[in-house]
Coordinates of C-alpha atoms in Angstrom, one line a residue:
X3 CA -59.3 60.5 83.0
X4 CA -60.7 61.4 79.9
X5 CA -58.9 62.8 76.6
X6 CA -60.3 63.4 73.4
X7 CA -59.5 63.9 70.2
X8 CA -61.1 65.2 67.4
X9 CA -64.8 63.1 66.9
X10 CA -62.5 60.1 69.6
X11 CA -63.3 59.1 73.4
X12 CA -60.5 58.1 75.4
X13 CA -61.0 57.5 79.2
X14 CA -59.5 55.6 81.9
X15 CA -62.1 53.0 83.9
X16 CA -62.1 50.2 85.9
X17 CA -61.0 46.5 84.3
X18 CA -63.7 44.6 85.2
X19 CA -65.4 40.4 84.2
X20 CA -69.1 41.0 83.7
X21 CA -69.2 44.4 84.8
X22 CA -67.4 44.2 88.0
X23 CA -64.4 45.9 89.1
X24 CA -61.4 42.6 89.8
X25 CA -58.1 43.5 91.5
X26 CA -54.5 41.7 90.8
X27 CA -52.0 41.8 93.8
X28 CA -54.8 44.5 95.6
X29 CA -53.8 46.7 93.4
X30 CA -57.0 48.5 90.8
X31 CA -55.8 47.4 87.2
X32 CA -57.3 50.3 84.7
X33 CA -58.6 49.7 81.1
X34 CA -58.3 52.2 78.4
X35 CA -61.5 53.0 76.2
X36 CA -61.4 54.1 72.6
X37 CA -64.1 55.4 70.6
X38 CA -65.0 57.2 67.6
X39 CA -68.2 58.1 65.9
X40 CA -69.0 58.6 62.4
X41 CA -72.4 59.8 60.7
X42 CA -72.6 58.1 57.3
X43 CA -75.2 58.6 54.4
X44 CA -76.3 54.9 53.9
X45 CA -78.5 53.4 56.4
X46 CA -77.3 50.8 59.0
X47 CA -77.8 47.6 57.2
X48 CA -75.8 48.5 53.9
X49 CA -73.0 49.7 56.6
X50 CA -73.1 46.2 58.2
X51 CA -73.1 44.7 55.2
X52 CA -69.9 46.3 53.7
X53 CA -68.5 44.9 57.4
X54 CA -69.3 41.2 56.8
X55 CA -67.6 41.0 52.9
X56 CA -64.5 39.4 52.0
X57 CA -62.7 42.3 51.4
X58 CA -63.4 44.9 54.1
X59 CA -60.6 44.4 56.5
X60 CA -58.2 44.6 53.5
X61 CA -60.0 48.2 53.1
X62 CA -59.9 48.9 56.7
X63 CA -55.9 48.7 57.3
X64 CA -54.0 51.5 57.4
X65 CA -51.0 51.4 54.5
X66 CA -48.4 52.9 57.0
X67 CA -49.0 50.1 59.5
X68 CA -47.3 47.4 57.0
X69 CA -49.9 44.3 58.3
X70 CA -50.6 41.1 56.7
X71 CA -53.5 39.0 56.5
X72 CA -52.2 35.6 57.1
X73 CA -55.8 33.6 58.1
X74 CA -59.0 33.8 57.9
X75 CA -61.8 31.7 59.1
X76 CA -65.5 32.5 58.6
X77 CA -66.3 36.6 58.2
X78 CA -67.6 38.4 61.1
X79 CA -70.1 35.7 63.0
X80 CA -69.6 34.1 66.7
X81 CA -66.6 32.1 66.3
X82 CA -65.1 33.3 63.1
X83 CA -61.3 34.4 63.5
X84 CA -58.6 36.4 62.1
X85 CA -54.8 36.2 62.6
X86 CA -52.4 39.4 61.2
X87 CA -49.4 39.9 61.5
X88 CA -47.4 43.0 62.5
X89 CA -44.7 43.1 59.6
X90 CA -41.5 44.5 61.4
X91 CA -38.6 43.4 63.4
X92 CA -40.9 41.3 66.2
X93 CA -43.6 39.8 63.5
X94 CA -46.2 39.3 66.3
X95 CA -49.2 37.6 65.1
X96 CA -52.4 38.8 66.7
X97 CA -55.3 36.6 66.2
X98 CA -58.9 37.8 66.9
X99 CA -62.0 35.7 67.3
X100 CA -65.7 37.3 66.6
X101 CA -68.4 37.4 69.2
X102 CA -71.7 38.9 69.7
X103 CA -73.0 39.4 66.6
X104 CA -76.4 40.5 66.3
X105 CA -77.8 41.4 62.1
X106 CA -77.5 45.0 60.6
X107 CA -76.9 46.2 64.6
X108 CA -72.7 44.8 65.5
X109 CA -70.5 42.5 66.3
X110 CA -67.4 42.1 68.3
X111 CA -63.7 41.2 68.1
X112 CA -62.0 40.3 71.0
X113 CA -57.9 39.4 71.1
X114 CA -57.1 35.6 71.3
X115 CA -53.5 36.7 71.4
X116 CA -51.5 39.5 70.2
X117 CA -49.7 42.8 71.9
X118 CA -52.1 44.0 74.8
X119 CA -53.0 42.4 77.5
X120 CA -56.9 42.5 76.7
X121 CA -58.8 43.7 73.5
X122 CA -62.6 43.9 72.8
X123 CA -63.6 46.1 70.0
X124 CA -67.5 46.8 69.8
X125 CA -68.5 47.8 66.0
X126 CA -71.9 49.2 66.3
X127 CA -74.2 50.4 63.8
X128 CA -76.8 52.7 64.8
X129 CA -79.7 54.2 62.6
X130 CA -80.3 57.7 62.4
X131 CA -82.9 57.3 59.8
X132 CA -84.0 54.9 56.4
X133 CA -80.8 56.8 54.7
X134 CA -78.4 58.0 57.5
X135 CA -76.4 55.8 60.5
X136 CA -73.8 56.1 63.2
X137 CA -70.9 54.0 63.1
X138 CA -69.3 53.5 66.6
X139 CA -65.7 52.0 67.2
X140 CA -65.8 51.2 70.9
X141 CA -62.6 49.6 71.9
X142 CA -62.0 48.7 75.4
X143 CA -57.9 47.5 76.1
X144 CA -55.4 47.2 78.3
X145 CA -51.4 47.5 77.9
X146 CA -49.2 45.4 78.7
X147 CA -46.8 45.4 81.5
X148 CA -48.6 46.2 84.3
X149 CA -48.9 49.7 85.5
X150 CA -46.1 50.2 83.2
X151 CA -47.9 50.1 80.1
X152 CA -49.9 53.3 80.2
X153 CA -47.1 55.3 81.6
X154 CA -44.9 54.4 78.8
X155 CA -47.3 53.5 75.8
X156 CA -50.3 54.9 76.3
X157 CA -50.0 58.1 74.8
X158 CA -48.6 56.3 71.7
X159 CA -50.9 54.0 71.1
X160 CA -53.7 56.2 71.7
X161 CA -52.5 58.8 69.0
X162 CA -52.2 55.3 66.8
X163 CA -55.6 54.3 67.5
X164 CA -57.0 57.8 66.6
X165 CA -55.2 57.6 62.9
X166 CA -55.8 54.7 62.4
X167 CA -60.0 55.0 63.1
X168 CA -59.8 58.2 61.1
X169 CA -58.5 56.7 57.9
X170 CA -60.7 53.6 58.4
X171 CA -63.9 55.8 58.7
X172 CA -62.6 57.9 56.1
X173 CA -62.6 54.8 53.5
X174 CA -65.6 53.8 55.1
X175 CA -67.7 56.9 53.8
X176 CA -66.2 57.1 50.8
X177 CA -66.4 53.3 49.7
X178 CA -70.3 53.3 50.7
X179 CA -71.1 56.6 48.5
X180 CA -69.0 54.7 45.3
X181 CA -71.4 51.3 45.8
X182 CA -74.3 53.4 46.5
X183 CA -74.5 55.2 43.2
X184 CA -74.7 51.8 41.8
X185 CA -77.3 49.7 44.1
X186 CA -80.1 49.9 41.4
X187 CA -77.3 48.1 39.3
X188 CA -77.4 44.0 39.5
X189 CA -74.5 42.3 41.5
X190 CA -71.6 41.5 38.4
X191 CA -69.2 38.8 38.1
X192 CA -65.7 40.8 37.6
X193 CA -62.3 38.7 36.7
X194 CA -59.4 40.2 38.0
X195 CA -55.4 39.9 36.7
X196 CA -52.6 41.2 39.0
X197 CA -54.5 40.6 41.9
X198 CA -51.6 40.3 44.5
X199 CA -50.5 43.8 43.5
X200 CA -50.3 47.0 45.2
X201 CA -53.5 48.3 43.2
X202 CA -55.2 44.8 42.6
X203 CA -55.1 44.2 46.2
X204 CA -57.2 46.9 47.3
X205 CA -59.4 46.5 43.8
X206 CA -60.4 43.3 44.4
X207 CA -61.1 44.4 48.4
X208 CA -63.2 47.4 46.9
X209 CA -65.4 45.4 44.4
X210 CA -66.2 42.5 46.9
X211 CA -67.6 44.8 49.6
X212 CA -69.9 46.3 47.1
X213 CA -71.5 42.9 47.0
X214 CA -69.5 41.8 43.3
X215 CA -68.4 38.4 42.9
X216 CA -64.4 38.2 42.6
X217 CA -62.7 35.4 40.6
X218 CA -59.0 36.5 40.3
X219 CA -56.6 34.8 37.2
X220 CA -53.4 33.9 38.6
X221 CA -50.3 31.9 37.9
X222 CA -50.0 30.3 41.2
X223 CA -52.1 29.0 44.0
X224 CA -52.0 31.8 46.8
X225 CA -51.6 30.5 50.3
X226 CA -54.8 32.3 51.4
X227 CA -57.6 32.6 48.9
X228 CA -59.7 35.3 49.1
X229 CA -61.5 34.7 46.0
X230 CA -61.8 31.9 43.8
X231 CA -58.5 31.2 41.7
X232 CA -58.6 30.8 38.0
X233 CA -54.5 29.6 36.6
X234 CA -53.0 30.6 33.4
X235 CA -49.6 30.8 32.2
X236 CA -49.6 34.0 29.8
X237 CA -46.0 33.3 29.1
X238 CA -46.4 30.1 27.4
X239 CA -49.9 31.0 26.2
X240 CA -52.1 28.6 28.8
X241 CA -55.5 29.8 29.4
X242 CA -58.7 27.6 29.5
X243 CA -60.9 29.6 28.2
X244 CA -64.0 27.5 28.9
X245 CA -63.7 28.8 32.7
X246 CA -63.8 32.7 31.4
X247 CA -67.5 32.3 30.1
X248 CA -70.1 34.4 31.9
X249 CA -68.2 37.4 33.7
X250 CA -69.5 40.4 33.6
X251 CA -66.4 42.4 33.5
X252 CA -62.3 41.7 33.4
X253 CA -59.9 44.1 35.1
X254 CA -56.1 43.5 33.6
X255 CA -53.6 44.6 35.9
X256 CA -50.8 41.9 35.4
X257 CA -47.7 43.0 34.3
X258 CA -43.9 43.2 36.0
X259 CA -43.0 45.7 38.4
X260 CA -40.6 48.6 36.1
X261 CA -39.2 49.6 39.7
X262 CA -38.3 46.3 40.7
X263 CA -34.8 46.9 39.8
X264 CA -32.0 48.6 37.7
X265 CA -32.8 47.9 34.3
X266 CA -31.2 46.2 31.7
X267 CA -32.0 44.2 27.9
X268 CA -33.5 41.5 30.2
X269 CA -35.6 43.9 32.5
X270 CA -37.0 45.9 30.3
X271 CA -38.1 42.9 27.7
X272 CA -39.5 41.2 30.9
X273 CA -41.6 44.6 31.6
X274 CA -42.7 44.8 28.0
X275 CA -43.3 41.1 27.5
X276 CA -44.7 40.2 30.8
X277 CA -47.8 43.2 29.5
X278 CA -47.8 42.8 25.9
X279 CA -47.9 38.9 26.4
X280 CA -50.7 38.6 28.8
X281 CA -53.0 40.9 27.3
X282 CA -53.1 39.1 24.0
X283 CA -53.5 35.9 25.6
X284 CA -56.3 37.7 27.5
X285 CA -57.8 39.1 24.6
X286 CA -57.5 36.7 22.2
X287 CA -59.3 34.4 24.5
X288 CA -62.1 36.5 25.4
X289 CA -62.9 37.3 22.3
X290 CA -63.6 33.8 21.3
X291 CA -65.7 33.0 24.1
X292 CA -69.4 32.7 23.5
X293 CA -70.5 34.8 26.6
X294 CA -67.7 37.2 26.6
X295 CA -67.4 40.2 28.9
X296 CA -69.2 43.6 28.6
X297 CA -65.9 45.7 29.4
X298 CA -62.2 44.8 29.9
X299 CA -60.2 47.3 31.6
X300 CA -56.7 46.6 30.4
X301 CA -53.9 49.0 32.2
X302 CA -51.7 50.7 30.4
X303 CA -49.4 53.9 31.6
X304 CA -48.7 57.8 31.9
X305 CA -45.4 56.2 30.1
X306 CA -47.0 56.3 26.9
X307 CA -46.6 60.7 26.0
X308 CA -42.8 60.3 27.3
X309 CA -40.6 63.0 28.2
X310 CA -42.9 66.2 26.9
X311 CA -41.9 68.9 28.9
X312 CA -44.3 71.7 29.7
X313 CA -46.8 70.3 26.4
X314 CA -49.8 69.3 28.0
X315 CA -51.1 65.9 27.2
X316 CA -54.7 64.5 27.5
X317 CA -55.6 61.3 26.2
X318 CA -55.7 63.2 22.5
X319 CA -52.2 63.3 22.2
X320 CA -49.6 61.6 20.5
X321 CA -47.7 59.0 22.3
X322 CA -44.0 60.0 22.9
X323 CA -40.7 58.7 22.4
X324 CA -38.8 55.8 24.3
X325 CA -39.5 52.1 25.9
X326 CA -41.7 53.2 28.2
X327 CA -44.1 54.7 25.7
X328 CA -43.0 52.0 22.4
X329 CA -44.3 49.3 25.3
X330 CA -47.9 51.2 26.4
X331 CA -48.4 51.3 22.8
X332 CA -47.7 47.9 22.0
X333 CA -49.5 47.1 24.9
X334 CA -52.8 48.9 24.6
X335 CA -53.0 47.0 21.0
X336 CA -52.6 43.8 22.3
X337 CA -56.2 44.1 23.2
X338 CA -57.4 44.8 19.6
X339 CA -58.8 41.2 19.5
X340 CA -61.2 41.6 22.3
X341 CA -62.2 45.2 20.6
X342 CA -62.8 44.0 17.3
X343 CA -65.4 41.4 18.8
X344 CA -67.2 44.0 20.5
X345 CA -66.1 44.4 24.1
X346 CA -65.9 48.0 24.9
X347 CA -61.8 48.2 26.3
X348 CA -60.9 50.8 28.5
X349 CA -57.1 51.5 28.6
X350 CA -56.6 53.5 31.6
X351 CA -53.3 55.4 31.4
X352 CA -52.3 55.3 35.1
X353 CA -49.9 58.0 36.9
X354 CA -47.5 57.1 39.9
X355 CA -49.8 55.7 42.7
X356 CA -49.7 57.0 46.2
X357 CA -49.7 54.7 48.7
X358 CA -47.1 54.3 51.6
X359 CA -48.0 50.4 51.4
X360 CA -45.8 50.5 48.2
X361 CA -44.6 51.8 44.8
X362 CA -42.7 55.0 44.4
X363 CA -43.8 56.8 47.2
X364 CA -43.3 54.0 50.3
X365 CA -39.4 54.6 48.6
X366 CA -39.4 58.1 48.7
X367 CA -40.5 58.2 52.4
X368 CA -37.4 57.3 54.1
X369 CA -35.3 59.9 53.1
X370 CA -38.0 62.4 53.3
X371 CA -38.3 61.5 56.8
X372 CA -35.1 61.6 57.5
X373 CA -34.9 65.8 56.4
X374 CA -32.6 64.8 53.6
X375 CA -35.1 64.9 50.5
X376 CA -35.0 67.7 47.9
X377 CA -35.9 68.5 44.5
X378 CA -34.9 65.5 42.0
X379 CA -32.8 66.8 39.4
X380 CA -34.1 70.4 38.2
X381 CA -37.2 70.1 39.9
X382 CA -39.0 71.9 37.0
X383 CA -40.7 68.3 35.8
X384 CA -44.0 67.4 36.1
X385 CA -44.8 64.3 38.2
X386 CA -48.5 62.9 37.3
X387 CA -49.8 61.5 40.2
X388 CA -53.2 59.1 41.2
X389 CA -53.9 58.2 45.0
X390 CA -54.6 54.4 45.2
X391 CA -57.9 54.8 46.3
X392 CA -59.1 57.3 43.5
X393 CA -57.4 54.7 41.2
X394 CA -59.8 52.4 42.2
X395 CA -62.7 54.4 42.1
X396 CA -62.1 55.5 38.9
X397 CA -61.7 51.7 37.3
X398 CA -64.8 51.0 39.1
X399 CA -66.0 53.7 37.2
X400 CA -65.2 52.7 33.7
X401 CA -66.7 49.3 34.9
X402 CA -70.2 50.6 35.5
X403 CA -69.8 53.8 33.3
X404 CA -70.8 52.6 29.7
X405 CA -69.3 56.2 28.2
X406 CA -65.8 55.2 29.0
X407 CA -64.1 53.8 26.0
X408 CA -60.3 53.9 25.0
X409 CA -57.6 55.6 26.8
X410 CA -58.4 57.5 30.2
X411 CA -56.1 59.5 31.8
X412 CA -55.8 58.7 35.4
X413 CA -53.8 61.5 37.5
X414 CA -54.9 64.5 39.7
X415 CA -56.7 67.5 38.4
X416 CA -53.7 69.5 38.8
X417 CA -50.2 68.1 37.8
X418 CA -47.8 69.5 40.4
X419 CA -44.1 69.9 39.8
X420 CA -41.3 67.9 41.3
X421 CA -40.3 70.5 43.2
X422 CA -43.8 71.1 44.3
X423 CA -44.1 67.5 45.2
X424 CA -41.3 67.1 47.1
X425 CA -42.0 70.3 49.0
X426 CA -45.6 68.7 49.8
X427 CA -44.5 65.9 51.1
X428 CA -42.2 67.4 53.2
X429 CA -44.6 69.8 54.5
X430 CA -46.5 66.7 55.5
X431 CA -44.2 65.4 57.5
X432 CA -42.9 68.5 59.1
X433 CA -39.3 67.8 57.4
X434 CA -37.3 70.4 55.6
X435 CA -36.6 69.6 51.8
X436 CA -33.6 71.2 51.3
X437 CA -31.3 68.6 49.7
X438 CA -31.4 68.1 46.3
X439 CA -30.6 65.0 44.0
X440 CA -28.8 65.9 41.2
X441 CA -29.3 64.8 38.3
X442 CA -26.4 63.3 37.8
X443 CA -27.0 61.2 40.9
X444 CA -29.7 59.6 40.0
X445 CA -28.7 58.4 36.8
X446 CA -25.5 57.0 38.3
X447 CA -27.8 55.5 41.1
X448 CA -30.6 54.1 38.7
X449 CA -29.5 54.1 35.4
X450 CA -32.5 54.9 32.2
X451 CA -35.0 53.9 34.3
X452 CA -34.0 57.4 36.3
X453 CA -34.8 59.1 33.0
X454 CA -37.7 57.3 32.2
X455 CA -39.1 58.0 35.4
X456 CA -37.8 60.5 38.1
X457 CA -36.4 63.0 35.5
X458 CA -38.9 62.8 32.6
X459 CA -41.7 65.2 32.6
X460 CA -45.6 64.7 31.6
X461 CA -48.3 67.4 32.4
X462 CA -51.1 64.9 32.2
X463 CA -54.6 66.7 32.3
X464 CA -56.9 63.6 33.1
X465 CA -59.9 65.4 30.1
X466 CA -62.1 62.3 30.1
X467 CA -62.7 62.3 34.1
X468 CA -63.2 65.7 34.2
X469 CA -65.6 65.4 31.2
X470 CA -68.0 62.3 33.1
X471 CA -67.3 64.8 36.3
X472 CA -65.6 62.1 38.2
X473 CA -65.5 62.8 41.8
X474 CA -61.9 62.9 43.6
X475 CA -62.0 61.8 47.1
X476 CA -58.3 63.0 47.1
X477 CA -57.7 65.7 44.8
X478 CA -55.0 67.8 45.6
X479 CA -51.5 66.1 46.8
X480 CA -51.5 67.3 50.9
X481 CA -54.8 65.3 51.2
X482 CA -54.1 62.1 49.1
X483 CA -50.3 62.3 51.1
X484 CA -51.7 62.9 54.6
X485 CA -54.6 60.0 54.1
X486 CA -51.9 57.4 53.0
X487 CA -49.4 58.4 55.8
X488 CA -51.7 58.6 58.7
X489 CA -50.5 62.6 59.0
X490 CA -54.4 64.0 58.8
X491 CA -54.9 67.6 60.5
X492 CA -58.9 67.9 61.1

């Protein structure tokens, strides 16, 4: 039997050792082959090397499937193993050890243990010419449960395993064309805050597979580091600045999660201090260093215009009214000490982030999926918005694009409404959006921080991107939603 879908291969063969069909209980045991194929503008080695970095399989897993990288040994060579585990009700681990690995050409994972029965997953990279390749998935499995399996997963899994190699392949492409306009660039040394979060995650993930070296500032030892760990304690003003000689470029993206619950006094002085805090300590330090950085990014927020109606706002504007705004403007001159030695500082003014891995949107979902989202309050609002992985294509802009300077709007081309947003999303998910939050809701259910950000209204025009003719790999909301979600429709 064979299916396909879209650019995948599914068929049904023969489980077989070495090539040869074996039986259990004389009864023919099936395998299930997966494969998808990919042209890509870089040629085969650059491909393979993007494979073998620290931070590819970060890249390569799908925000909807909610897994966690919990060891690591080696990268991709013969013996080298990974464990993840499925986040969830059952927590499985699955554990994969590498095999076959031949230079620029593939390499193999095969399942140790985990939820099928068997697993080898053939990565191939095949050259089409000096500036072209074929990437090939080939994944040969078998389900659980006998002849079971197939009847009652196998359709399931395969419509998992075909969004899940379409978003991989998708971040693939994309990732390759951001490094490649950079390869006659040297390798940098970049210095990363916030590391563990929803956007330094995937930053730090980005920037290593483009061959950067990634040193991250944290205040506590992670369990599994990625990257080398440099500790400070920006609350109490701790930072050895001796080890912050020599990088190339810092990207500050510490600060306290505003969503992380209903505010109050102490909230909202743990959001602004947590940002205004570590910035000057960050600052302050670099610019006393004797080899400081070229650039430090240093985040700020879409919070800084306020609630501005219909007024459209680029990075010209005045900043509003508010805490949200009084703490982006403290916050972006916290950094004054690094500008006034001479480090070009790019604030980039960041919109809500779409990703179902976290943030606004992975809250939003539930409901929505559920057919009982709507339009929050009037609906008439405008909701700036950023997909993750623009976000981070952008900041790797302003690293290697010396033109940046200052504030940068970072939101879509086209600011939807609420109502338009919601009605997006639910057109994504095939779900009706027909029931409305009042306003009066929300603000019983989250207090300021409902008017700060559900009900407030900023028409962000992002001029500075649209003047260096930054590219969008997710422009409009349907795309950035469907690629985050899983729900593509090629």
């Amino acid at each position: 039997m064979v299916l396909r879908a879209n650019d995948c291969l599914f068929t049904s063969v023969p489980n077989t050792t070495d090539g040869f069909p074996y039986h259990f209980s004389n009864d023919l045991q099936l395998m299930t082959i997966f494969e998808k194929k990919s042209r890509i503008s870089v040629c085969a080695q650059s491909a393979f090397d993007w494979h073998s970095r620290t931070g590819a399989i970060q890249r390569l897993i799908p925000p909807w499937e909610h897994v966690e990288i919990v060891d690591k040994k080696g990268t991709i060579q013969d013996g080298d193993q990974l464990t993840l585990r499925m986040k969830g009700l059952l927590g499985q681990d699955w554990i994969a050890i590498h095999q076959n690995f031949r230079q620029g050409e593939q390499f193999e994972d095969r399942q140790e243990s985990g939820p099928f029965k068997s697993w080898v997953h053939t990565h191939r990279f095949e050259p089409v010419n000096d500036h072209h390749c074929e990437i090939i998935d080939h994944i040969q499995y078998e389900l659980p449960a006998g002849p079971v399996g197939p009847l009652v997963g196998g359709g399931y899994v395969a419509s998992k395993l075909e969004s899940m190699f379409h978003y991989r392949h998708q971040v693939l492409k994309c990732d390759l064309l951001r490094h490649q306009q950079y390869l006659h660039k040297p390798r940098m040394r970049i210095l990363v805050t916030g590391a563990s979060g929803l956007v330094g995650t995937q930053m730090c993930a980005f920037l290593s597979t483009g061959g950067h070296e990634i040193s991250v500032l944290t205040r506590k030892p992670s369990k599994l580091p990625f990257y080398k760990e440099i500790l400070w304690d920006p609350a109490h003003g701790i930072l050895d600045a001796a080890l912050l000689e020599g990088f190339d470029a810092v990207v500050h993206l510490a600060g306290e999660n505003i969503a992380g619950q209903r505010w109050n006094d102490e909230f909202k002085e743990r959001i602004k201090s947590s940002r205004v805090k570590s910035t000057m300590l960050l600052s302050q330090t670099l610019a006393k260093l004797d080899r400081p950085p070229e650039v430090l990014i240093s985040a700020s927020a879409t919070g800084f215009y306020g609630d501005r109606g219909d007024e459209v706002l680029t990075e010209n504007s005045t900043p509003g009214r508010g805490f949200l705004a009084d703490t982006c403007v403290a916050w972006e001159k916290s950094a004054d000490a690094a500008r006034d030695r001479g480090i070009r500082v790019v604030h980039p003014r960041i919109s809500m982030v779409l990703s179902s891995a976290g943030g606004g949107l992975s809250k939003m979902m539930t409901p929505f999926q559920l057919g009982t989202g709507g339009a929050i309050g009037s609906g008439n609002q405008f909701w700036a918005w950023i997909s993750l992985d623009d976000l981070v294509y952008a900041i790797h802009e302003m690293i290697q694009n010396h033109r940046f300077t200052g504030p940068i709007n970072i939101a879509s081309p086209v600011p939807p409404t609420n109502r338009e947003f919601t009605h997006t999303l639910g057109g994504v998910l095939s779900r009706p959006t027909i029931v409305p939050a009042p306003a009066f809701a929300v603000k019983m259910m989250f207090g300021e921080m409902a008017d700060a950000l559900l009900l407030a209204s900023a028409r962000i025009v992002p001029q500075e991107l649209v003047n260096e003719k930054f590219h969008y790999s997710y422009p409009d909301l349907k795309s950035a939603l469907s690629h985050t979600m899983g729900y593509h429709t090629e």
